[in-house]
C-alpha atoms as one frame of an Amber mdcrd trajectory, in Angstrom:
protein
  25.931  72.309  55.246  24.885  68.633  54.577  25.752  65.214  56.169  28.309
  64.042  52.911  27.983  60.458  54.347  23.863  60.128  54.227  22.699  57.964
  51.920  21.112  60.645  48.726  24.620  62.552  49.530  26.650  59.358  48.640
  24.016  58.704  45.786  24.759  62.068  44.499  28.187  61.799  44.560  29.028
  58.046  43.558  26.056  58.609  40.510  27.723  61.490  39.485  31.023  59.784
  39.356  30.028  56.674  37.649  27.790  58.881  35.379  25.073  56.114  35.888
  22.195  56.689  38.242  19.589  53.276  38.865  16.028  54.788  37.490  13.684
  54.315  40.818  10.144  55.030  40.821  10.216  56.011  44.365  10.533  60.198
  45.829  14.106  61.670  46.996  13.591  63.808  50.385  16.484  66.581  50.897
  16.176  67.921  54.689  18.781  70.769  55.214  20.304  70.760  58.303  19.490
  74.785  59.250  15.694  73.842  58.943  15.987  70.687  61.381  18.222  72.726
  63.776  15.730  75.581  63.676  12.854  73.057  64.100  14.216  70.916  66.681
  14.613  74.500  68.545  11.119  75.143  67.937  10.065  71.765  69.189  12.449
  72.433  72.500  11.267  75.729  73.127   7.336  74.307  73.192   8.558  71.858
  76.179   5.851  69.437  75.305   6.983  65.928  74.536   6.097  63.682  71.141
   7.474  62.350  68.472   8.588  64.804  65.988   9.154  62.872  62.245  11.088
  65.948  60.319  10.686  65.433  56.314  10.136  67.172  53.858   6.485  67.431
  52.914   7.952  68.273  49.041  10.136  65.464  47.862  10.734  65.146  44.140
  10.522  61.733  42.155  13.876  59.946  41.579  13.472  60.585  37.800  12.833
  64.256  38.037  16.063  64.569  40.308  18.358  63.363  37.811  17.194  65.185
  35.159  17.727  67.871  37.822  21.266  67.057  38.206  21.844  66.943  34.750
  20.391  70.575  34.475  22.729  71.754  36.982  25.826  70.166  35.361  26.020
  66.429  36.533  24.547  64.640  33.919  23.552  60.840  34.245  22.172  57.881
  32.309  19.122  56.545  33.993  19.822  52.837  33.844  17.261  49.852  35.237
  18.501  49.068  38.788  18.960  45.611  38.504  21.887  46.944  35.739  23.450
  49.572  37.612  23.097  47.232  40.358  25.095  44.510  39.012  27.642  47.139
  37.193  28.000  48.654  41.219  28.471  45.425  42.765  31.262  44.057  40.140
  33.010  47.218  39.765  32.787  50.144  42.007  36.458  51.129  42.860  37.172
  51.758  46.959  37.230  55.514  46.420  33.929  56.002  45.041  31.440  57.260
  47.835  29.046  54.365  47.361  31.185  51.475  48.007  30.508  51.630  52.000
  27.218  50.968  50.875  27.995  47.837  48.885  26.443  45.551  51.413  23.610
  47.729  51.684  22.620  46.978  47.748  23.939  43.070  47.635  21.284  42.769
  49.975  18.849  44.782  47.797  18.153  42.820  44.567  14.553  44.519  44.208
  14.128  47.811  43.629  11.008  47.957  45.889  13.033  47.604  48.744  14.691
  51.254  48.112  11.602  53.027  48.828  11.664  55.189  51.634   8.532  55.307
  54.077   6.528  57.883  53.902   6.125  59.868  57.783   2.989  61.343  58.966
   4.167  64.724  60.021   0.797  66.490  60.398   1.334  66.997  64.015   4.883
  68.122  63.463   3.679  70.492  60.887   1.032  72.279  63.425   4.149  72.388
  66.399   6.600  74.764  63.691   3.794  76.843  62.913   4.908  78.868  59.662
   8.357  76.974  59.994   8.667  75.393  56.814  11.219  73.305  55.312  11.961
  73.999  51.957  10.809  71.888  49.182  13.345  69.381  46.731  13.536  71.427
  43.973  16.680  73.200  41.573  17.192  75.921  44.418  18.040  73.701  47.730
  19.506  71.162  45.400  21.658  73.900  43.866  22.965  74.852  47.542  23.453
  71.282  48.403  25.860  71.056  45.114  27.808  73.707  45.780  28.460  72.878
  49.428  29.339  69.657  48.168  31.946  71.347  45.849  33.033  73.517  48.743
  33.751  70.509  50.609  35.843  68.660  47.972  33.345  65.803  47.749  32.055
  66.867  43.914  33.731  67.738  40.612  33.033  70.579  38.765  29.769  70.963
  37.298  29.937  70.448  33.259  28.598  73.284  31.172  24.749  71.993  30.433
  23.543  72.868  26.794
């Protein structure tokens, strides 16, 4: 299970749609919901209070997650941002899953500003003990695909050469 409306699950979706992805030089973090259920339980069974920042410690550059999701049947053309920007702004239709985000991007003419921060999650790390979350990779993005599917939120996958 995912959150569909989360920001890199409406990227996956709308991207796959418009077949156009914005090439950003910045990492994509996946965080399954199982592992932050079974970590918040963790941190709640330890009874000691702090601030818990649950990532994952294995995120995968933008660039090398499209090619990703072209390798597991939703190919895209990585475009510059300021184009796909531009192309999202003038003509994303209602029904695509980024267009609640419109406002989100008119506001966002740089690229920079996309970048996630990066956590420290050292302490967090030592609390789960051998709880790990797993990393970005074709396996949890496989499972996040075919949830998505599940769901109704994703087409088909197209046969990949």
């Amino acid at each position: 299970a995912s959150n569909a409306g989360d920001f890199i699950m409406r990227m996956i979706r709308g991207c796959a749609e418009l077949g156009v992805a914005p090439d950003l030089d910045t990492l994509v973090e996946l965080v399954p919901v199982d592992y932050v259920a079974d970590a918040l339980a963790t941190l709640v069974a330890r009874g000691e209070p702090g601030t818990w920042h649950l990532t994952n410690p294995t995120p995968l550059h933008a660039r090398e997650f499209i090619a990703l999701l072209g390798r597991l049947g939703y190919p895209m053309e990585r475009v510059p941002y300021a184009e796909w920007r531009a192309h999202a702004l003038a003509k994303l239709p209602p029904t695509n899953p980024l267009f609640p985000l419109l406002p989100f991007f008119a506001a966002r003419a740089d690229a920079v500003s996309l970048r996630l921060p990066r956590f420290a999650t050292s302490e967090t790390e030592a609390a789960l003990g051998p709880l790990t979350c797993p990393p970005v990779g074709e396996a949890l993005l496989a499972r996040s695909l075919a949830w998505l599917r599940a769901e109704g939120l994703l087409g088909a996958a197209r046969p990949t050469p």
